[in-house]
Amino acid sequence: MKIYVDAMGGDHAPAEIVKGAVLAARDFDRKIHLIGNQELLEQELVKHGSVEGLIEIVHASEVVKNEDEPARVIRQKKDSSMVVGMRLLKEEPDAILVSAGSTGALLAGGTLLLGRIKGIQRPALTVALPSGKATPTLLLDVGANADCKASYLVQFAMMASVYAQNILDIPDPKVGLINIGTEANKGNELYKETYALLETSGLHFIGNVESRDLVTSEADILVCDGFTGNIILKLTEGLSGYIMGALKTAMTENLRSTMGAMLLKPALKKFKTKFDYKEYGGAPLLGIKSGIIKAHGSSDAKAFYNAIRQGIVFQEKKVLEKISNKIVEIQ
Amino acid sequence: MKIYVDAMGGDHAPAEIVKGAVLAARDFDRKIHLIGNQELLEQELVKHGSVEGLIEIVHASEVVKNEDEPARVIRQKKDSSMVVGMRLLKEEPDAILVSAGSTGALLAGGTLLLGRIKGIQRPALTVALPSGKATPTLLLDVGANADCKASYLVQFAMMASVYAQNILDIPDPKVGLINIGTEANKGNELYKETYALLETSGLHFIGNVESRDLVTSEADILVCDGFTGNIILKLTEGLSGYIMGALKTAMTENLRSTMGAMLLKPALKKFKTKFDYKEYGGAPLLGIKSGIIKAHGSSDAKAFYNAIRQGIVFQEKKVLEKISNKIVEIQ
């Protein structure tokens, strides 16, 4: 069961990706296949001492950029680290691929090249959100499907439940439905229908969750359509960034403020960690035949190390097989 | 043209409402009719010196609560300050009502008792969001219509444009469509269709705006369906509250932090004002036959004063008549 790493994806590739991969290979004693420009990767690898038997390079001459049209990447960038990685997955369905590259391209490539798990109507993009709990909250779909049917949302909840059980060690994950009110009859037609289906799904459905409770909700999984999820994800990122920026400005506007900010530094560092998406590593593309873990685009070595760890557990716990079995069971 | 004020609605009624109304009556030299419990209102009024000729009380024995089922308020709380206010509007269509009470009840009551402007398919709830500009950004619909058609969204944009021209003094307000990407082909079916309609609407349409740019967008008006708008509104409130709370905790965790926080106090006060929704007073229920200004539930005297000011301008500039004319024009 191989572990492939797209060494060229994300803002800090390849240096941080290589660093994270070497750390992971050593810690977990697993061989990692780095896909990317051979010369660049060798230059990075020499910084980390001997990696004999732990790291192997798979050369790929191109790189997928965020500006690339996702649906065209497979045909237009055949020798990119990402597409090479996906072609390797096609040959070895048990392998996993960890990438910090373009989410859209990973999803399009995964769906077109690898296909969906039998019975799954649509794959979903998942993110792990900071939460008040010991484990993050999984939010999905955050953008793979702008138009959804109620049955898709129920499948998203099921896939995320299997993932949470196996990767986050939550025995009976709680599923909440994102909505505009807590009562059963709230929301638009799609959400009313989804509510009814979730109630009889056999999942641990805890009802509607309003967006104001996104961070504080007891739900382990929050499901919604990809339009709503993408709005939530980007608003969360945008607003946090805006508030942090305004705070920074306020703290440096004069000498008195700067002195205060210096005294507050340790406390503020802890505060910032709370909102640091990197702590959670990656998130899976659920519903695709092979295991793809999407690491955050701004992943540093630590975040990428965490994403690889998730990938290894994903593989060892046979999450995809369990999703396959579950879909047969509930059909 | 009378000005009615629901003196019993909101978290700080009647004290802050009465205070704001007295200030407004004096500043704008307009008589204000306070609706609510006569005895309670008289007790409040004596605190503010002579209001001879400026304030008149309309007695109403009941109060609409946030827990009240909006659709039932008209029948079950006939003598509430809010319903009395709306009945007065029905008799005097040129009057305006300013209320900090339940939004749902105002909308249901407004729609059922007063009816929609001819040609308007659905009324919309609007909020004024803090922005990087001199004027706030209007976001609508934030919850009146969970299921929308593209034509509703275009009407929302038109109504908000008339409002922004007249109340915010923006000669040619820019309209953005909330979406999950900036390109024209982004979003679900509803949003793709709305995009096409907005392009030919004659409004100053500037294209899609992603939720991450909610606060920094150059748009004066952001339109979306009521489900999405409600998700955005509640997430914005929830996330700001959560971040502020975590910041406060970080700032008081030990002596060093507390000292730092003391030094930072003036800077942080300015920072908080940036996110203070009260600065903007109220927001109109657009599409209903009479002028109803909804003040924020937590309005203090200053916020309520601002909401009354908006109501007066709304009335004087004949915003409803202009919306009526515009709807005839674009049909």
XYZ file of C-alpha atoms in Angstrom:
662
model
C 0.000 0.000 0.000
C 1.920 2.957 -1.317
C 1.860 6.555 -0.125
C 2.186 9.133 -2.870
C 2.855 12.754 -2.127
C 2.302 15.545 -4.634
C 5.487 17.446 -3.763
C 4.746 20.425 -6.021
C 1.290 21.509 -4.763
C 0.525 24.357 -2.371
C 2.098 27.675 -1.461
C 5.241 26.262 0.147
C 6.155 23.509 -2.306
C 8.465 21.792 -2.582
C 10.553 22.754 0.494
C 7.908 22.389 3.228
C 6.264 19.397 1.555
C 9.579 17.536 1.372
C 10.374 18.447 4.983
C 6.978 17.196 6.182
C 7.262 14.018 4.112
C 10.728 13.175 5.475
C 9.485 13.682 9.041
C 6.464 11.471 8.389
C 8.507 8.731 6.675
C 10.846 8.591 9.675
C 8.168 8.812 12.363
C 5.814 6.282 10.821
C 8.561 4.165 9.263
C 6.783 4.110 5.930
C 8.273 4.674 2.502
C 6.935 7.789 0.795
C 6.933 8.397 -2.958
C 7.494 12.063 -3.711
C 6.138 13.154 -7.075
C 7.688 16.213 -8.698
C 10.686 17.713 -10.416
C 13.548 15.277 -9.720
C 16.259 17.910 -9.580
C 14.350 20.244 -7.258
C 13.359 17.404 -4.982
C 16.914 16.082 -4.755
C 18.092 19.575 -3.813
C 15.570 19.639 -0.976
C 16.248 16.084 0.167
C 19.980 16.625 0.755
C 19.041 19.105 3.500
C 17.535 16.320 5.551
C 20.375 13.744 5.794
C 20.027 10.162 4.671
C 16.561 9.124 3.505
C 17.751 5.769 2.117
C 14.813 3.420 1.747
C 12.361 6.003 3.088
C 11.885 8.389 0.197
C 11.650 7.635 -3.496
C 11.217 10.232 -6.214
C 8.764 9.890 -9.092
C 9.700 12.485 -11.684
C 6.998 14.774 -13.069
C 7.934 17.781 -15.173
C 4.857 19.979 -14.763
C 2.981 21.663 -11.923
C -0.767 22.296 -11.625
C -1.450 25.926 -10.730
C -4.490 27.311 -8.966
C -5.294 29.304 -12.088
C -5.500 26.161 -14.231
C -9.023 25.226 -15.320
C -9.745 22.142 -13.129
C -11.595 20.144 -15.790
C -8.758 20.596 -18.302
C -5.840 19.655 -16.071
C -6.000 15.932 -16.879
C -5.591 16.519 -20.586
C -3.439 19.630 -20.571
C -1.023 18.824 -17.751
C -0.516 15.108 -18.161
C 2.960 15.210 -16.697
C 2.091 17.328 -13.674
C 2.834 15.932 -10.212
C -0.878 15.857 -9.442
C -2.023 14.048 -12.580
C 0.915 11.605 -12.402
C -0.176 10.901 -8.819
C -3.754 10.235 -9.857
C -2.684 7.943 -12.695
C -0.612 5.960 -10.177
C -3.709 5.686 -7.958
C -5.636 4.297 -10.898
C -3.094 1.505 -11.255
C -2.897 0.848 -7.501
C -6.309 1.479 -5.965
C -5.003 0.797 -2.452
C -2.448 3.583 -2.644
C -3.172 7.054 -1.293
C -2.293 10.490 -2.577
C -1.684 13.510 -0.374
C -1.703 16.879 -2.124
C -1.828 20.557 -1.178
C -2.583 21.481 -4.788
C -5.718 22.935 -6.401
C -8.847 21.469 -4.808
C -10.873 21.861 -7.979
C -8.282 20.031 -10.057
C -8.019 17.207 -7.515
C -11.771 16.810 -7.513
C -12.198 16.992 -11.278
C -9.223 14.708 -11.868
C -10.320 12.289 -9.172
C -13.851 12.063 -10.518
C -12.852 11.754 -14.187
C -9.761 9.556 -13.865
C -10.616 7.422 -10.863
C -14.407 7.523 -10.740
C -16.832 7.401 -7.848
C -17.358 4.635 -5.335
C -20.187 2.435 -6.584
C -23.507 3.731 -5.244
C -22.182 7.163 -4.325
C -24.080 9.788 -6.311
C -21.614 12.648 -5.837
C -18.222 13.075 -4.204
C -17.918 15.813 -1.589
C -15.284 18.243 -0.432
C -14.725 18.237 3.293
C -12.976 20.680 5.598
C -12.005 20.230 9.206
C -13.067 23.288 11.188
C -11.650 24.337 14.570
C -14.184 23.514 17.263
C -14.701 23.717 20.986
C -14.291 19.930 21.127
C -11.130 17.781 21.262
C -11.668 16.865 17.598
C -12.411 19.204 14.697
C -15.853 19.540 13.142
C -16.141 18.189 9.600
C -18.079 20.432 7.228
C -19.199 19.105 3.841
C -19.884 19.630 0.970
C -17.851 22.833 0.700
C -17.978 23.265 -3.031
C -17.969 20.116 -5.147
C -21.702 20.278 -5.900
C -23.390 23.652 -6.274
C -26.742 21.962 -6.939
C -27.619 19.106 -4.604
C -30.444 16.675 -4.007
C -31.432 15.643 -0.493
C -30.103 12.114 -1.089
C -26.628 13.515 -1.823
C -26.547 15.248 1.554
C -27.479 12.039 3.341
C -24.624 10.238 1.571
C -22.235 13.038 2.543
C -23.269 12.552 6.172
C -22.762 8.810 5.916
C -19.288 9.097 4.362
C -18.183 11.656 6.922
C -19.500 9.443 9.720
C -17.326 6.535 8.544
C -14.366 8.912 8.262
C -14.917 10.368 11.744
C -15.254 6.926 13.294
C -12.012 5.698 11.784
C -9.790 8.746 11.570
C -11.006 10.932 14.425
C -11.812 8.015 16.753
C -15.351 9.187 17.429
C -17.407 6.009 17.976
C -20.812 7.515 17.233
C -20.315 10.810 15.402
C -23.088 13.377 15.696
C -24.477 14.735 12.433
C -26.007 18.205 12.235
C -27.781 19.745 9.248
C -26.778 23.338 8.550
C -29.972 25.382 8.496
C -31.564 28.774 9.173
C -33.410 27.666 12.292
C -33.341 24.804 14.733
C -36.902 23.549 14.250
C -37.586 20.610 11.901
C -39.713 22.657 9.491
C -37.072 25.333 8.882
C -35.176 26.002 5.694
C -35.848 25.740 2.002
C -37.357 22.718 0.246
C -33.984 20.943 -0.089
C -33.275 21.246 3.614
C -36.752 20.216 4.758
C -36.475 17.095 2.628
C -32.938 16.365 3.836
C -34.056 16.712 7.448
C -36.726 14.045 6.932
C -34.263 11.682 5.227
C -31.605 12.136 7.909
C -34.113 11.305 10.632
C -34.603 7.812 9.210
C -31.027 7.310 7.957
C -29.736 5.375 10.938
C -27.037 8.019 11.394
C -26.697 9.856 14.688
C -28.675 12.872 13.516
C -28.958 15.659 16.086
C -31.090 18.071 14.035
C -30.555 21.482 12.489
C -27.568 23.629 13.395
C -27.625 27.368 12.723
C -24.540 28.929 11.179
C -24.091 31.137 14.246
C -23.245 27.915 16.154
C -20.749 26.655 13.580
C -17.803 26.700 15.968
C -19.592 25.908 19.203
C -21.960 23.175 18.002
C -21.672 19.709 19.549
C -21.998 18.174 16.061
C -18.967 16.255 14.759
C -20.221 16.540 11.208
C -22.151 19.373 9.584
C -23.707 18.712 6.195
C -24.987 21.150 3.612
C -25.095 21.603 -0.152
C -21.877 22.663 -1.871
C -23.111 26.192 -2.573
C -23.941 26.875 1.068
C -20.792 25.098 2.301
C -18.567 27.136 0.054
C -20.251 30.363 1.208
C -19.653 29.306 4.837
C -16.037 28.278 4.289
C -15.041 31.448 2.466
C -16.928 33.701 4.852
C -15.218 32.042 7.815
C -11.796 32.511 6.244
C -12.529 36.048 5.055
C -13.990 37.276 8.314
C -11.272 35.744 10.512
C -8.635 37.304 8.281
C -10.367 40.662 8.314
C -10.785 40.737 12.087
C -7.174 39.621 12.669
C -5.958 42.304 10.269
C -7.992 45.017 11.969
C -6.715 43.825 15.336
C -3.119 43.998 14.158
C -3.646 47.539 12.875
C -5.198 48.565 16.196
C -2.250 47.083 18.061
C 0.456 48.962 16.241
C -1.093 52.387 15.828
C 0.978 54.079 18.550
C 3.631 53.414 21.189
C 1.161 52.666 23.964
C -0.654 50.079 21.842
C 2.592 48.505 20.683
C 3.736 48.103 24.300
C 0.400 46.541 25.209
C 0.633 44.196 22.253
C 4.109 43.098 23.365
C 2.823 42.154 26.799
C -0.065 40.285 25.214
C 2.096 38.367 22.754
C 2.081 34.955 24.491
C -1.663 35.095 25.131
C -2.391 36.155 21.550
C -0.269 33.341 20.167
C -2.435 30.814 21.963
C -5.497 32.680 20.733
C -4.312 32.492 17.125
C -3.616 28.761 17.380
C -7.315 28.273 18.064
C -8.093 29.541 14.608
C -5.236 27.796 12.887
C -6.533 25.423 10.245
C -3.068 23.923 9.850
C -3.322 22.019 13.120
C -5.735 19.620 11.515
C -3.657 18.669 8.512
C -5.882 17.709 5.635
C -9.350 16.668 4.657
C -10.458 13.809 2.431
C -12.188 13.979 -0.918
C -14.961 11.584 0.001
C -16.718 9.443 -2.590
C -13.828 8.886 -5.010
C -12.559 5.351 -5.569
C -9.081 5.985 -4.187
C -7.897 7.795 -1.110
C -7.049 11.426 -1.755
C -6.181 13.670 1.161
C -6.272 17.360 0.392
C -3.880 19.362 2.560
C -4.501 23.090 3.011
C -2.865 25.166 0.266
C -0.808 27.079 2.800
C 0.437 23.923 4.521
C 3.818 24.104 6.175
C 5.870 21.014 7.037
C 3.901 20.354 10.213
C 0.511 20.621 8.513
C 1.667 18.411 5.692
C 3.085 15.874 8.139
C -0.353 15.748 9.774
C -2.036 15.292 6.405
C 0.242 12.334 5.614
C -0.531 10.834 9.007
C -4.234 11.115 8.207
C -3.638 9.477 4.842
C -1.838 6.549 6.416
C -4.637 5.948 8.924
C -7.195 6.389 6.119
C -5.434 3.608 4.253
C -4.809 1.299 7.192
C -8.352 1.539 8.492
C -9.721 0.831 5.008
C -12.079 3.810 5.096
C -13.051 3.473 1.439
C -13.971 -0.176 1.842
C -16.087 0.710 4.869
C -17.892 3.436 2.898
C -18.538 0.936 0.118
C -19.983 -1.562 2.566
C -22.103 1.077 4.252
C -23.588 2.304 0.982
C -24.676 -1.232 0.116
C -26.153 -1.574 3.602
C -28.301 1.567 3.518
C -29.531 1.152 -0.025
C -47.020 62.003 7.650
C -46.881 60.422 11.052
C -43.962 58.661 12.712
C -44.941 55.688 14.837
C -42.502 54.047 17.178
C -43.034 50.591 18.679
C -41.790 51.479 22.150
C -41.975 47.936 23.522
C -39.804 46.029 21.019
C -36.182 44.981 21.465
C -33.920 44.112 24.359
C -33.821 47.572 25.925
C -37.478 48.608 25.660
C -38.979 50.836 26.709
C -36.222 52.924 28.401
C -33.728 53.189 25.512
C -36.446 53.403 22.865
C -38.111 56.313 24.650
C -34.765 58.046 25.137
C -33.891 57.657 21.444
C -37.331 58.836 20.372
C -37.196 61.971 22.534
C -33.755 62.825 21.130
C -35.002 62.312 17.580
C -38.197 64.330 18.115
C -36.145 67.271 19.433
C -33.357 67.068 16.853
C -35.603 66.694 13.829
C -38.456 68.750 15.261
C -40.997 66.083 14.370
C -43.799 64.714 16.510
C -43.347 61.048 17.377
C -46.143 58.677 18.395
C -44.918 56.155 20.930
C -46.934 52.944 21.005
C -46.920 50.903 24.194
C -48.020 50.627 27.781
C -49.204 54.123 28.740
C -48.117 53.915 32.357
C -44.636 52.559 31.590
C -44.099 55.109 28.859
C -45.174 58.001 31.051
C -42.719 56.838 33.715
C -39.941 56.921 31.142
C -40.970 60.219 29.615
C -40.781 62.184 32.890
C -37.032 61.477 32.930
C -36.554 63.598 29.826
C -38.157 66.933 30.764
C -40.914 68.558 28.751
C -41.904 66.779 25.562
C -44.990 68.901 25.011
C -46.120 68.669 21.399
C -43.239 66.362 20.503
C -44.308 63.005 21.913
C -47.751 61.429 21.976
C -48.574 58.060 23.488
C -50.773 55.459 21.793
C -51.698 52.895 24.409
C -51.202 49.185 23.634
C -51.514 46.595 26.395
C -49.512 43.697 24.926
C -45.949 43.068 23.767
C -44.766 40.793 20.942
C -41.987 38.496 22.148
C -39.297 36.863 20.057
C -40.703 33.461 21.003
C -44.127 34.328 19.528
C -44.969 32.481 16.319
C -44.665 35.279 13.701
C -47.639 34.212 11.584
C -49.953 34.145 14.625
C -49.052 37.484 16.131
C -51.673 39.453 14.185
C -54.520 37.332 15.491
C -53.206 36.457 18.926
C -51.673 39.746 19.990
C -54.068 42.261 18.497
C -53.339 44.820 21.175
C -49.563 44.536 21.049
C -47.552 47.670 20.314
C -46.347 46.131 17.046
C -49.744 45.079 15.705
C -51.354 48.353 16.791
C -48.572 50.102 14.892
C -49.209 48.101 11.761
C -52.951 48.709 11.931
C -52.255 52.429 12.138
C -50.044 52.118 9.041
C -52.913 50.459 7.231
C -55.106 53.493 7.915
C -52.364 55.969 7.056
C -50.214 54.551 4.278
C -47.862 57.544 4.372
C -46.938 56.975 8.003
C -43.852 55.013 9.011
C -43.250 52.528 11.807
C -39.914 52.022 13.516
C -39.584 48.864 15.604
C -36.818 46.870 17.277
C -39.215 43.950 17.798
C -39.297 40.457 16.267
C -38.244 40.576 12.613
C -40.355 37.563 11.713
C -43.464 39.075 13.255
C -42.880 42.419 11.507
C -42.494 40.663 8.192
C -45.470 38.344 8.610
C -47.631 41.147 9.962
C -46.484 43.558 7.289
C -47.170 41.117 4.489
C -50.563 39.945 5.812
C -51.949 43.220 7.146
C -50.457 45.748 4.785
C -49.689 43.687 1.689
C -46.943 43.982 -0.902
C -46.262 46.845 -3.264
C -48.016 46.137 -6.558
C -45.690 44.158 -8.834
C -43.311 43.104 -6.090
C -43.265 39.315 -5.879
C -41.747 38.987 -2.409
C -40.684 41.399 0.333
C -37.106 41.123 1.561
C -35.290 41.539 4.832
C -32.275 43.807 4.616
C -29.333 44.339 6.946
C -26.741 47.055 6.856
C -23.288 45.517 7.234
C -20.156 47.358 8.342
C -17.947 47.959 5.317
C -14.658 49.498 4.301
C -16.632 52.314 2.630
C -18.155 55.473 4.092
C -21.601 53.890 3.823
C -22.664 50.408 4.969
C -23.229 47.522 2.577
C -26.846 46.403 2.260
C -27.320 42.633 2.275
C -30.670 41.133 1.261
C -32.649 38.893 1.518
C -31.484 37.717 4.929
C -34.337 35.400 5.732
C -37.772 36.393 4.447
C -37.735 33.875 1.591
C -35.978 30.535 2.034
C -36.876 29.514 -1.522
C -36.330 32.161 -4.170
C -36.687 32.581 -7.917
C -34.159 34.571 -9.927
C -36.741 37.287 -10.570
C -37.161 37.849 -6.815
C -33.449 38.520 -6.441
C -33.529 41.069 -9.245
C -36.400 42.869 -7.525
C -34.471 42.818 -4.242
C -31.563 44.477 -5.999
C -33.841 47.084 -7.535
C -35.535 47.941 -4.224
C -32.218 48.190 -2.407
C -30.862 50.427 -5.182
C -33.725 52.882 -4.722
C -33.156 52.765 -0.954
C -29.404 53.329 -1.266
C -29.905 56.262 -3.663
C -32.331 58.000 -1.358
C -31.234 57.082 2.146
C -27.500 56.475 1.776
C -27.007 59.181 -0.870
C -25.236 56.878 -3.291
C -26.139 58.179 -6.771
C -25.421 54.960 -8.659
C -25.282 52.063 -6.166
C -23.227 49.037 -7.161
C -25.003 45.691 -6.987
C -23.068 42.478 -6.371
C -24.457 38.959 -6.483
C -23.274 36.747 -3.615
C -21.724 33.655 -5.180
C -19.099 30.930 -4.823
C -16.816 32.305 -7.508
C -16.328 35.524 -9.404
C -16.798 34.184 -12.938
C -20.207 34.511 -14.625
C -20.773 30.751 -14.884
C -20.278 30.093 -11.146
C -22.884 28.977 -8.652
C -25.998 26.864 -8.685
C -28.816 27.134 -11.226
C -30.586 29.920 -9.302
C -27.453 32.067 -9.223
C -26.507 31.485 -12.861
C -29.983 32.557 -13.885
C -29.946 35.569 -11.556
C -26.569 36.641 -12.963
C -27.987 36.691 -16.486
C -31.066 38.675 -15.400
C -29.009 41.205 -13.445
C -26.791 41.844 -16.436
C -29.736 43.131 -18.450
C -31.629 44.714 -15.534
C -30.390 48.259 -16.035
C -29.035 48.206 -12.480
C -25.359 48.913 -11.826
C -24.426 45.242 -11.642
C -20.748 44.598 -10.854
C -20.848 40.789 -10.969
C -20.390 38.011 -8.438
C -18.966 38.674 -4.987
C -17.540 35.834 -2.936
C -18.483 35.633 0.726
C -14.826 36.062 1.719
C -15.099 39.621 0.354
C -18.308 40.436 2.214
C -16.752 43.228 4.274
C -14.196 44.498 1.771
C -16.276 44.401 -1.426
C -16.885 47.641 -3.288
C -20.542 46.653 -3.756
C -23.119 48.862 -2.035
C -25.739 46.136 -2.281
C -25.271 42.383 -2.079
C -28.190 40.195 -3.106
C -28.844 36.542 -2.398
C -31.717 34.205 -1.566
C -33.080 34.313 1.982
C -31.588 30.958 2.948
C -28.073 31.992 1.960
C -28.491 35.486 3.409
C -29.626 34.141 6.745
C -26.678 31.727 6.839
C -24.322 34.653 6.123
C -25.901 36.980 8.673
C -25.875 34.456 11.505
C -22.384 33.212 10.695
C -21.077 36.784 10.699
C -22.679 37.472 14.073
C -21.650 34.112 15.549
C -18.063 34.232 14.371
C -17.483 37.850 15.428
C -18.898 37.048 18.845
C -16.792 33.915 19.168
C -13.560 35.631 18.165
C -14.232 38.578 20.485
C -14.967 36.196 23.340
C -11.789 34.196 22.763
C -9.832 37.442 22.567
C -11.260 38.620 25.880
C -10.357 35.311 27.519
C -6.810 35.539 26.149
C -6.495 39.072 27.485
C -7.414 38.297 31.053
C -5.691 34.964 31.604
C -2.825 36.355 33.718
C -1.373 39.599 35.101
C 0.908 40.202 32.137
C -1.972 39.874 29.670
C -4.249 42.041 31.780
C -1.632 44.801 31.848
C -1.205 44.535 28.105
C -4.955 44.705 27.618
C -5.127 47.875 29.741
C -2.559 49.590 27.548
C -4.443 48.492 24.462
C -7.837 49.636 25.697
C -8.215 52.814 23.591
C -7.054 51.062 20.429
C -9.381 48.115 21.014
C -12.327 50.401 21.577
C -11.849 51.857 18.105
C -11.431 48.330 16.752
C -14.716 47.211 18.294
C -16.595 50.194 16.867
C -15.704 48.905 13.418
C -17.819 45.845 14.039
C -20.636 47.631 15.785
C -23.882 47.105 13.931
C -25.586 49.749 16.076
C -23.817 52.551 14.247
C -26.060 51.979 11.262
C -29.413 52.157 13.031
C -31.999 50.117 11.203
C -32.831 48.432 7.952
C -36.014 48.571 5.917
C -38.449 45.775 5.186
C -38.504 46.338 1.467
C -41.515 45.451 -0.664
C -44.282 46.114 1.859
C -46.844 48.841 1.126
C -45.891 51.007 4.091
C -42.571 52.082 5.471
C -41.330 49.795 8.225
C -37.832 50.308 9.606
C -36.500 47.400 11.624
C -34.009 48.497 14.274
C -31.563 45.937 15.665
C -32.994 43.999 18.618
C -30.206 45.167 20.873
C -30.647 48.834 19.906
C -29.716 51.381 22.509
C -30.964 54.993 22.398
C -28.339 56.012 19.841
C -29.099 53.116 17.492
C -32.804 53.755 17.781
C -32.325 57.468 17.163
C -30.482 56.552 13.965
C -33.265 54.189 12.936
C -35.847 56.970 13.394
C -33.696 59.312 11.334
C -33.629 56.706 8.565
C -37.398 56.340 8.816
C -37.932 60.080 8.461
C -35.714 60.286 5.388
C -37.424 57.163 3.995
C -40.735 58.979 4.320
C -39.604 62.372 3.077
C -37.835 60.986 0.042
C -40.884 58.898 -0.844
C -38.859 55.708 -1.219
C -41.934 53.483 -1.545
C -43.395 55.612 -4.316
C -40.068 55.471 -6.138
C -39.962 51.667 -5.827
C -43.513 51.519 -7.203
C -42.563 53.661 -10.168
C -39.419 51.671 -10.810
C -41.225 48.346 -10.812
C -43.644 49.632 -13.424
C -40.699 50.902 -15.469
C -38.753 47.609 -15.576
C -41.736 45.363 -16.174
